[in-house]
Amino acid sequence: MFSPRVLKSASSIMCRGFSMGQISRQGKAPDMAEGNAYLLMSNVRNRLREIVGASTNWNDHQQALAERASLSQYLPKSQDELPTRTMKDSEIEVHLPLGTKPELREKYLNFHNSVRFGRILEDLDSLAVLICYSHTHTWNKELKRSPLSIVTALVDKIDMRKQIIYPDCDIKFKGHVTWVGKTSIEAKMHMTQYHDGVYTDVLDATFVMVARDPENKRAAFINPLKPEGPKEEAIFQQGEINKKRRVELGTASLLKVAPTAEERTLIHNQFLNTLDPRTVSFRGRILPPNSVWMEDAKMKGLEICHPQERNIFNRIFGGFLMRKAYELGWANACAFAGCRPSLVAVDDIVFRKPVEIGSLLLLSSQVCYTEGTHVQVRVHTEVLDPLTRQHSTTNVFHFTFLVEKDVSAVVPQSYGESMLYLDGKRHFDETMRNQS
């Protein structure tokens, strides 16, 4: 939408979208010739640490966070005390120079000679937080650190515009705040990649963040947002629509209300299709042709949450959780379909509870709906307290994958599985509407 504000960093100059051969022939890429310096993705988390006063050293980091409690006195009592900000104030452009800095590729490369999308999810999460701090952190210039704790509440949507991400071509991220409530904030990001002489669209992402006090215990107010011009007003209104849609989806959740009449008919017909005609009984169930029981379309994983994966607030980094959930969901879809899946969309990732360092994180992936060449996967994550043996849900992830051949239908057997099936179908239908 705009020509984004560029964050200056002495160590972050790069030539975007040019091979080393091109650079040697032309001397400098146009951006460098203009004297611009760009923030590299590898420096985003360093910038976040500076903003909140975190440390890369584990012991120092714990001490720094303990000292943040004193910053609560700088929090405003109402949003009216904060200066209004514009969308331009939060605009950021960040580069991932996979083409011009080959040493970065190892971290992002997968065995299919493409980019590990889980790493992109980590980068998007960090960038969304930085965008939101760019909207808020200048309101009190006397402070060297922000008193706000900005954390990811929801990944509303990630829509893929391109299936292949090249491991040796430069990537560019642009983003800015698009909507603000009193304590919540929406950030949109756009990712492109330089290939065959031009930047092409790769994905669009919408994240919803929340502002908390320095100890991340209660909500905190953030600067209001004032749209400038009809285009920004339309973007802001879309944010309002997104909020309303999220509320409606939450109200209509199958965990709260019964399925619709159409959905009940679908499940009943599916049930009738699995009855064994040789036994006039509700208990006699057979698997229809070209089908798989949902029970046989699962995959599980376990992570021990080490300090290395902490975020700037001493909890497990949300991007790490997304990466692990995506990789398990991808593996589940791959094993189910018998071929390599491509991601179509990510939606409705809710961060229900932070994951503490030292937790046992249990991940459970379920193929919950299929249609043609599409596979809908739901990944549920929870923490297990090994002392009390209590389980607490932390996240639910929804991924839509595309494969190269028609896949088997998944068939639920229990009522609970039927609800998972309908929930998967709802997410798939919503993704397909957005793709059209």
Short mmCIF file of C-alpha atoms in Angstrom, two decimals:
data_model
loop_
_atom_site.label_atom_id
_atom_site.label_comp_id
_atom_site.label_asym_id
_atom_site.label_seq_id
_atom_site.Cartn_x
_atom_site.Cartn_y
_atom_site.Cartn_z
CA MET A 1 0.00 0.00 0.00
CA PHE A 2 2.75 2.44 0.92
CA SER A 3 6.43 2.86 0.41
CA PRO A 4 7.33 1.53 3.86
CA ARG A 5 9.45 3.31 6.39
CA VAL A 6 12.84 1.66 6.47
CA LEU A 7 14.41 0.80 9.81
CA LYS A 8 18.08 1.79 9.86
CA SER A 9 20.74 -0.61 11.06
CA ALA A 10 24.47 -0.36 10.41
CA SER A 11 24.80 -4.11 10.05
CA SER A 12 21.74 -4.64 7.89
CA ILE A 13 22.63 -3.28 4.44
CA MET A 14 21.84 -5.71 1.64
CA CYS A 15 21.31 -5.78 -2.10
CA ARG A 16 17.78 -7.06 -2.54
CA GLY A 17 16.94 -9.33 -5.43
CA PHE A 18 20.35 -9.31 -7.13
CA SER A 19 22.67 -12.25 -7.58
CA MET A 20 26.32 -11.81 -6.70
CA GLY A 21 27.09 -11.76 -10.42
CA GLN A 22 24.68 -8.90 -10.98
CA ILE A 23 26.11 -6.98 -8.06
CA SER A 24 29.66 -7.31 -9.33
CA ARG A 25 28.62 -6.08 -12.77
CA GLN A 26 26.46 -3.21 -11.56
CA GLY A 27 28.48 -2.25 -8.48
CA LYS A 28 25.45 -1.63 -6.27
CA ALA A 29 21.83 -2.62 -6.29
CA PRO A 30 19.48 0.37 -6.70
CA ASP A 31 18.50 0.41 -3.02
CA MET A 32 22.11 0.67 -1.94
CA ALA A 33 22.82 3.32 -4.55
CA GLU A 34 20.06 5.38 -2.98
CA GLY A 35 21.86 5.17 0.35
CA ASN A 36 19.15 3.12 2.07
CA ALA A 37 19.84 0.50 4.72
CA TYR A 38 17.36 -2.24 5.49
CA LEU A 39 16.57 -4.24 8.56
CA LEU A 40 17.40 -7.88 8.02
CA MET A 41 15.10 -10.57 9.34
CA SER A 42 18.00 -11.90 11.42
CA ASN A 43 18.04 -8.60 13.32
CA VAL A 44 14.30 -8.34 14.03
CA ARG A 45 14.44 -10.21 17.33
CA ASN A 46 17.50 -8.18 18.38
CA ARG A 47 15.48 -5.03 17.79
CA LEU A 48 12.65 -6.45 19.90
CA ARG A 49 15.06 -7.19 22.74
CA GLU A 50 16.22 -3.58 22.65
CA ILE A 51 12.65 -2.31 22.83
CA VAL A 52 11.71 -4.32 25.93
CA GLY A 53 15.15 -4.47 27.55
CA ALA A 54 15.64 -8.23 27.19
CA SER A 55 19.00 -9.98 27.04
CA THR A 56 20.38 -12.81 24.95
CA ASN A 57 21.98 -14.23 28.07
CA TRP A 58 19.65 -16.52 30.02
CA ASN A 59 20.52 -15.29 33.52
CA ASP A 60 20.61 -11.63 32.52
CA HIS A 61 17.34 -12.11 30.68
CA GLN A 62 15.58 -13.37 33.80
CA GLN A 63 16.88 -10.41 35.81
CA ALA A 64 15.85 -7.90 33.13
CA LEU A 65 12.31 -9.25 33.05
CA ALA A 66 12.06 -9.11 36.83
CA GLU A 67 12.98 -5.41 36.66
CA ARG A 68 10.23 -4.68 34.11
CA ALA A 69 7.59 -4.61 36.84
CA SER A 70 8.66 -1.08 37.74
CA LEU A 71 7.56 0.13 34.29
CA SER A 72 3.87 -0.31 35.19
CA GLN A 73 3.81 3.26 36.53
CA TYR A 74 4.22 4.57 32.98
CA LEU A 75 1.11 2.86 31.64
CA PRO A 76 -1.77 5.23 30.85
CA LYS A 77 -5.07 5.00 32.70
CA SER A 78 -7.05 5.30 29.47
CA GLN A 79 -6.50 5.26 25.72
CA ASP A 80 -7.34 8.97 25.58
CA GLU A 81 -3.98 9.76 27.18
CA LEU A 82 -2.11 8.33 24.19
CA PRO A 83 -1.33 10.21 20.96
CA THR A 84 -3.03 9.05 17.80
CA ARG A 85 -0.89 7.17 15.30
CA THR A 86 -1.23 6.57 11.56
CA MET A 87 -0.66 3.49 9.43
CA LYS A 88 2.50 5.05 8.04
CA ASP A 89 3.99 5.19 11.55
CA SER A 90 4.15 1.40 11.76
CA GLU A 91 5.25 0.60 8.21
CA ILE A 92 8.24 -1.71 8.09
CA GLU A 93 10.18 -3.38 5.31
CA VAL A 94 12.40 -6.31 6.27
CA HIS A 95 14.62 -8.42 4.04
CA LEU A 96 15.61 -12.06 4.10
CA PRO A 97 18.59 -12.18 1.69
CA LEU A 98 18.65 -15.86 0.78
CA GLY A 99 19.99 -14.93 -2.65
CA THR A 100 22.74 -12.52 -1.65
CA LYS A 101 23.75 -14.17 1.65
CA PRO A 102 24.13 -17.91 0.98
CA GLU A 103 25.17 -18.56 4.59
CA LEU A 104 21.54 -17.99 5.64
CA ARG A 105 20.15 -20.77 3.44
CA GLU A 106 21.03 -23.70 5.69
CA LYS A 107 18.53 -22.58 8.33
CA TYR A 108 15.71 -22.23 5.78
CA LEU A 109 16.41 -25.11 3.38
CA ASN A 110 14.32 -28.28 3.39
CA PHE A 111 15.07 -31.61 1.72
CA HIS A 112 12.81 -30.74 -1.24
CA ASN A 113 15.18 -27.86 -2.09
CA SER A 114 12.56 -25.34 -1.05
CA VAL A 115 12.15 -23.06 1.96
CA ARG A 116 10.98 -24.48 5.29
CA PHE A 117 7.65 -22.75 5.76
CA GLY A 118 7.86 -23.26 9.51
CA ARG A 119 10.79 -20.82 9.52
CA ILE A 120 8.67 -18.28 7.63
CA LEU A 121 5.99 -18.62 10.32
CA GLU A 122 8.60 -17.81 12.96
CA ASP A 123 9.69 -14.73 11.01
CA LEU A 124 6.12 -13.52 10.52
CA ASP A 125 5.41 -13.80 14.22
CA SER A 126 8.48 -11.77 15.18
CA LEU A 127 7.76 -9.18 12.50
CA ALA A 128 4.13 -8.76 13.62
CA VAL A 129 5.31 -7.96 17.16
CA LEU A 130 7.85 -5.43 15.86
CA ILE A 131 5.21 -3.74 13.69
CA CYS A 132 2.97 -3.32 16.73
CA TYR A 133 5.80 -1.88 18.82
CA SER A 134 6.48 0.55 15.98
CA HIS A 135 2.90 1.74 16.43
CA THR A 136 3.20 2.16 20.21
CA HIS A 137 6.74 2.54 21.52
CA THR A 138 7.34 6.22 20.74
CA TRP A 139 4.48 7.61 22.84
CA ASN A 140 6.77 8.19 25.82
CA LYS A 141 10.21 9.21 24.58
CA GLU A 142 11.65 9.49 28.08
CA LEU A 143 11.64 5.72 28.41
CA LYS A 144 14.41 3.65 26.89
CA ARG A 145 12.23 0.56 27.12
CA SER A 146 8.60 -0.01 26.27
CA PRO A 147 6.38 -0.72 29.28
CA LEU A 148 4.09 -2.78 27.06
CA SER A 149 4.21 -6.53 26.59
CA ILE A 150 2.85 -7.18 23.11
CA VAL A 151 2.03 -10.84 22.46
CA THR A 152 0.36 -12.82 19.69
CA ALA A 153 -3.31 -13.55 20.36
CA LEU A 154 -4.40 -14.95 17.02
CA VAL A 155 -3.21 -15.72 13.53
CA ASP A 156 -6.35 -14.74 11.67
CA LYS A 157 -5.28 -15.84 8.21
CA ILE A 158 -2.28 -16.66 6.06
CA ASP A 159 -3.15 -17.02 2.37
CA MET A 160 -0.56 -18.48 0.01
CA ARG A 161 -0.27 -16.79 -3.38
CA LYS A 162 2.53 -19.06 -4.59
CA GLN A 163 3.31 -22.70 -3.84
CA ILE A 164 7.07 -22.61 -4.38
CA ILE A 165 9.44 -20.53 -2.24
CA TYR A 166 12.96 -20.62 -3.69
CA PRO A 167 15.83 -21.20 -1.23
CA ASP A 168 18.31 -19.05 -3.17
CA CYS A 169 16.27 -15.93 -3.95
CA ASP A 170 15.88 -12.82 -1.81
CA ILE A 171 12.65 -12.36 0.15
CA LYS A 172 11.03 -9.11 1.19
CA PHE A 173 8.43 -8.56 3.93
CA LYS A 174 6.30 -5.44 4.21
CA GLY A 175 3.72 -4.74 6.88
CA HIS A 176 1.90 -2.22 9.02
CA VAL A 177 -0.88 -1.90 11.57
CA THR A 178 -4.32 -1.99 9.93
CA TRP A 179 -6.74 -1.83 12.86
CA VAL A 180 -6.62 -0.98 16.57
CA GLY A 181 -9.05 -1.54 19.43
CA LYS A 182 -8.39 -0.42 22.99
CA THR A 183 -5.96 -3.18 23.89
CA SER A 184 -5.74 -5.25 20.70
CA ILE A 185 -4.11 -4.53 17.39
CA GLU A 186 -4.21 -6.07 13.90
CA ALA A 187 -1.12 -6.21 11.68
CA LYS A 188 -1.01 -7.27 8.05
CA MET A 189 2.11 -8.46 6.27
CA HIS A 190 2.89 -9.13 2.63
CA MET A 191 5.74 -11.36 1.49
CA THR A 192 7.31 -11.30 -1.97
CA GLN A 193 10.31 -13.05 -3.52
CA TYR A 194 12.69 -11.91 -6.23
CA HIS A 195 12.77 -14.39 -9.12
CA ASP A 196 13.36 -14.04 -12.87
CA GLY A 197 14.01 -10.32 -12.49
CA VAL A 198 10.86 -9.33 -10.58
CA TYR A 199 9.34 -9.56 -7.11
CA THR A 200 6.29 -11.86 -7.08
CA ASP A 201 3.64 -12.29 -4.39
CA VAL A 202 4.11 -15.22 -2.02
CA LEU A 203 1.66 -14.73 0.84
CA ASP A 204 -0.53 -12.35 2.80
CA ALA A 205 -0.80 -12.69 6.59
CA THR A 206 -3.05 -11.14 9.21
CA PHE A 207 -2.06 -11.34 12.89
CA VAL A 208 -3.94 -10.05 15.92
CA MET A 209 -1.82 -8.99 18.89
CA VAL A 210 -2.74 -7.87 22.40
CA ALA A 211 -1.01 -5.37 24.69
CA ARG A 212 -0.34 -6.34 28.28
CA ASP A 213 1.34 -4.73 31.27
CA PRO A 214 5.13 -5.17 31.80
CA GLU A 215 4.60 -8.45 33.67
CA ASN A 216 2.12 -9.75 31.08
CA LYS A 217 -0.62 -10.08 33.71
CA ARG A 218 -3.35 -7.67 32.59
CA ALA A 219 -4.45 -5.75 29.51
CA ALA A 220 -2.88 -2.38 28.66
CA PHE A 221 -4.07 0.45 26.43
CA ILE A 222 -2.45 1.18 23.08
CA ASN A 223 -2.38 4.22 20.82
CA PRO A 224 -5.51 4.81 18.74
CA LEU A 225 -5.16 4.59 14.95
CA LYS A 226 -6.37 7.31 12.59
CA PRO A 227 -6.83 6.30 8.93
CA GLU A 228 -5.71 8.88 6.37
CA GLY A 229 -7.65 8.91 3.11
CA PRO A 230 -10.27 6.57 1.59
CA LYS A 231 -7.85 3.69 1.03
CA GLU A 232 -6.73 3.57 4.65
CA GLU A 233 -10.32 3.99 5.82
CA ALA A 234 -11.29 0.93 3.77
CA ILE A 235 -8.42 -1.05 5.32
CA PHE A 236 -9.49 -0.01 8.81
CA GLN A 237 -13.12 -0.94 8.12
CA GLN A 238 -11.96 -4.36 6.93
CA GLY A 239 -10.30 -4.74 10.32
CA GLU A 240 -13.66 -4.00 11.96
CA ILE A 241 -15.27 -6.63 9.72
CA ASN A 242 -12.56 -9.13 10.64
CA LYS A 243 -13.21 -8.52 14.34
CA LYS A 244 -16.95 -9.01 13.90
CA ARG A 245 -16.36 -12.20 11.91
CA ARG A 246 -14.12 -13.60 14.64
CA VAL A 247 -16.77 -12.90 17.26
CA GLU A 248 -19.45 -14.59 15.14
CA LEU A 249 -17.26 -17.64 14.53
CA GLY A 250 -16.59 -17.92 18.25
CA THR A 251 -20.30 -17.70 19.01
CA ALA A 252 -21.11 -20.40 16.43
CA SER A 253 -18.36 -22.75 17.60
CA LEU A 254 -19.36 -26.41 17.74
CA LEU A 255 -18.00 -26.40 21.28
CA LYS A 256 -20.86 -24.04 22.21
CA VAL A 257 -23.81 -24.69 19.90
CA ALA A 258 -25.24 -27.64 17.97
CA PRO A 259 -24.47 -28.12 14.27
CA THR A 260 -26.80 -26.56 11.73
CA ALA A 261 -29.64 -28.60 10.21
CA GLU A 262 -27.62 -29.04 7.03
CA GLU A 263 -24.60 -30.25 8.99
CA ARG A 264 -26.70 -32.68 11.03
CA THR A 265 -28.10 -34.14 7.82
CA LEU A 266 -24.58 -34.51 6.41
CA ILE A 267 -23.36 -36.39 9.49
CA HIS A 268 -26.43 -38.64 9.59
CA ASN A 269 -26.10 -39.56 5.91
CA GLN A 270 -22.44 -40.27 6.51
CA PHE A 271 -23.40 -42.52 9.42
CA LEU A 272 -25.95 -44.41 7.31
CA ASN A 273 -23.32 -44.90 4.62
CA THR A 274 -21.14 -46.80 7.12
CA LEU A 275 -23.80 -49.26 8.32
CA ASP A 276 -23.25 -52.89 7.43
CA PRO A 277 -26.26 -53.97 5.31
CA ARG A 278 -25.78 -57.59 6.44
CA THR A 279 -26.50 -56.71 10.07
CA VAL A 280 -29.55 -54.64 10.85
CA SER A 281 -27.74 -52.89 13.71
CA PHE A 282 -26.47 -49.48 14.65
CA ARG A 283 -23.29 -51.10 15.93
CA GLY A 284 -22.26 -52.78 12.68
CA ARG A 285 -19.99 -50.25 10.93
CA ILE A 286 -18.04 -50.75 7.72
CA LEU A 287 -15.65 -48.43 5.95
CA PRO A 288 -16.98 -47.14 2.60
CA PRO A 289 -14.76 -47.49 -0.51
CA ASN A 290 -11.89 -45.02 -0.90
CA SER A 291 -12.20 -43.97 2.73
CA VAL A 292 -10.13 -43.94 5.92
CA TRP A 293 -11.37 -43.88 9.50
CA MET A 294 -10.44 -40.61 11.18
CA GLU A 295 -8.84 -42.62 13.96
CA ASP A 296 -6.27 -43.86 11.42
CA ALA A 297 -5.39 -40.37 10.14
CA LYS A 298 -3.54 -39.07 13.21
CA MET A 299 0.03 -38.20 14.09
CA LYS A 300 1.49 -37.14 17.43
CA GLY A 301 4.61 -35.37 18.67
CA LEU A 302 6.31 -34.18 21.86
CA GLU A 303 8.59 -31.20 22.55
CA ILE A 304 10.53 -30.39 25.68
CA CYS A 305 10.49 -26.59 25.88
CA HIS A 306 14.06 -25.40 26.43
CA PRO A 307 15.21 -21.82 27.19
CA GLN A 308 16.71 -21.56 23.69
CA GLU A 309 13.16 -21.25 22.29
CA ARG A 310 12.09 -18.44 24.64
CA ASN A 311 10.62 -15.17 23.45
CA ILE A 312 11.48 -11.70 24.73
CA PHE A 313 9.08 -12.24 27.67
CA ASN A 314 10.60 -15.50 28.89
CA ARG A 315 7.88 -17.74 27.50
CA ILE A 316 8.15 -20.14 24.59
CA PHE A 317 8.26 -18.22 21.30
CA GLY A 318 4.92 -18.36 19.47
CA GLY A 319 6.69 -18.74 16.15
CA PHE A 320 8.40 -21.87 17.45
CA LEU A 321 5.01 -23.34 18.37
CA MET A 322 3.69 -22.52 14.91
CA ARG A 323 6.72 -24.08 13.23
CA LYS A 324 6.40 -27.31 15.20
CA ALA A 325 2.64 -27.52 14.62
CA TYR A 326 3.03 -26.82 10.90
CA GLU A 327 5.75 -29.45 10.45
CA LEU A 328 3.67 -32.09 12.25
CA GLY A 329 0.58 -31.15 10.23
CA TRP A 330 2.59 -31.28 7.00
CA ALA A 331 3.97 -34.72 7.90
CA ASN A 332 0.45 -35.91 8.73
CA ALA A 333 -0.89 -34.72 5.38
CA CYS A 334 2.10 -36.23 3.56
CA ALA A 335 1.67 -39.65 5.18
CA PHE A 336 -2.08 -39.57 4.60
CA ALA A 337 -1.94 -38.57 0.93
CA GLY A 338 1.21 -40.52 0.05
CA CYS A 339 2.73 -37.52 -1.72
CA ARG A 340 4.19 -34.12 -0.92
CA PRO A 341 1.57 -31.54 0.12
CA SER A 342 1.70 -27.83 -0.59
CA LEU A 343 0.29 -25.30 1.85
CA VAL A 344 -2.77 -23.35 0.71
CA ALA A 345 -3.72 -21.47 3.87
CA VAL A 346 -3.31 -21.17 7.62
CA ASP A 347 -6.21 -19.79 9.62
CA ASP A 348 -7.67 -19.26 13.06
CA ILE A 349 -4.62 -20.04 15.19
CA VAL A 350 -5.64 -19.06 18.70
CA PHE A 351 -3.03 -18.63 21.44
CA ARG A 352 -5.10 -19.65 24.44
CA LYS A 353 -2.35 -19.95 27.03
CA PRO A 354 1.38 -19.14 27.10
CA VAL A 355 3.79 -22.06 27.19
CA GLU A 356 6.29 -21.89 30.01
CA ILE A 357 9.92 -22.87 29.66
CA GLY A 358 10.42 -26.44 30.84
CA SER A 359 6.94 -27.54 29.79
CA LEU A 360 6.21 -30.85 28.11
CA LEU A 361 4.39 -29.83 24.93
CA LEU A 362 2.17 -32.51 23.39
CA LEU A 363 1.13 -32.07 19.76
CA SER A 364 -1.67 -34.02 18.11
CA SER A 365 -2.40 -33.73 14.39
CA GLN A 366 -5.63 -34.96 12.81
CA VAL A 367 -6.71 -35.06 9.18
CA CYS A 368 -10.28 -33.93 9.79
CA TYR A 369 -11.63 -33.26 6.31
CA THR A 370 -10.72 -33.96 2.69
CA GLU A 371 -12.16 -32.90 -0.61
CA GLY A 372 -10.67 -33.80 -3.98
CA THR A 373 -6.98 -32.92 -3.81
CA HIS A 374 -7.27 -30.93 -0.58
CA VAL A 375 -6.44 -32.09 2.93
CA GLN A 376 -7.60 -30.14 6.01
CA VAL A 377 -5.46 -30.74 9.09
CA ARG A 378 -6.08 -29.69 12.68
CA VAL A 379 -3.20 -29.64 15.16
CA HIS A 380 -3.98 -29.44 18.86
CA THR A 381 -1.23 -28.55 21.34
CA GLU A 382 -1.32 -28.86 25.10
CA VAL A 383 1.10 -28.75 27.99
CA LEU A 384 1.43 -31.59 30.45
CA ASP A 385 2.39 -30.96 34.04
CA PRO A 386 4.41 -34.11 34.86
CA LEU A 387 3.81 -33.67 38.60
CA THR A 388 0.02 -33.23 38.59
CA ARG A 389 -0.49 -34.96 35.19
CA GLN A 390 -2.90 -32.17 34.24
CA HIS A 391 -3.31 -31.25 30.57
CA SER A 392 -3.97 -27.66 29.44
CA THR A 393 -4.72 -26.66 25.85
CA THR A 394 -2.42 -23.94 24.54
CA ASN A 395 -3.16 -23.72 20.82
CA VAL A 396 -5.29 -25.06 18.00
CA PHE A 397 -3.94 -24.79 14.45
CA HIS A 398 -5.75 -25.19 11.13
CA PHE A 399 -3.87 -25.92 7.89
CA THR A 400 -5.21 -26.45 4.37
CA PHE A 401 -2.95 -28.47 2.07
CA LEU A 402 -3.07 -29.26 -1.65
CA VAL A 403 -1.73 -32.54 -3.05
CA GLU A 404 -1.22 -33.78 -6.59
CA LYS A 405 -3.91 -36.48 -6.61
CA ASP A 406 -7.36 -37.13 -5.19
CA VAL A 407 -7.20 -38.39 -1.64
CA SER A 408 -9.36 -40.77 0.39
CA ALA A 409 -12.27 -39.41 2.38
CA VAL A 410 -11.94 -39.38 6.16
CA VAL A 411 -14.90 -40.88 7.99
CA PRO A 412 -15.77 -40.17 11.64
CA GLN A 413 -17.06 -42.93 13.90
CA SER A 414 -17.90 -41.11 17.13
CA TYR A 415 -19.88 -37.93 17.79
CA GLY A 416 -16.67 -36.16 18.83
CA GLU A 417 -14.99 -37.09 15.55
CA SER A 418 -18.08 -35.89 13.67
CA MET A 419 -17.66 -32.47 15.30
CA LEU A 420 -13.98 -32.43 14.26
CA TYR A 421 -15.10 -33.31 10.73
CA LEU A 422 -17.62 -30.46 10.61
CA ASP A 423 -15.13 -28.01 12.10
CA GLY A 424 -12.60 -29.01 9.45
CA LYS A 425 -15.19 -28.59 6.70
CA ARG A 426 -16.05 -25.11 7.98
CA HIS A 427 -12.41 -24.04 7.87
CA PHE A 428 -11.94 -25.57 4.43
CA ASP A 429 -15.05 -23.87 3.02
CA GLU A 430 -13.92 -20.52 4.43
CA THR A 431 -10.47 -20.95 2.87
CA MET A 432 -11.97 -21.80 -0.51
CA ARG A 433 -14.20 -18.72 -0.36
CA ASN A 434 -11.15 -16.55 0.29
CA GLN A 435 -9.24 -18.21 -2.56
CA SER A 436 -11.98 -17.57 -5.12
#
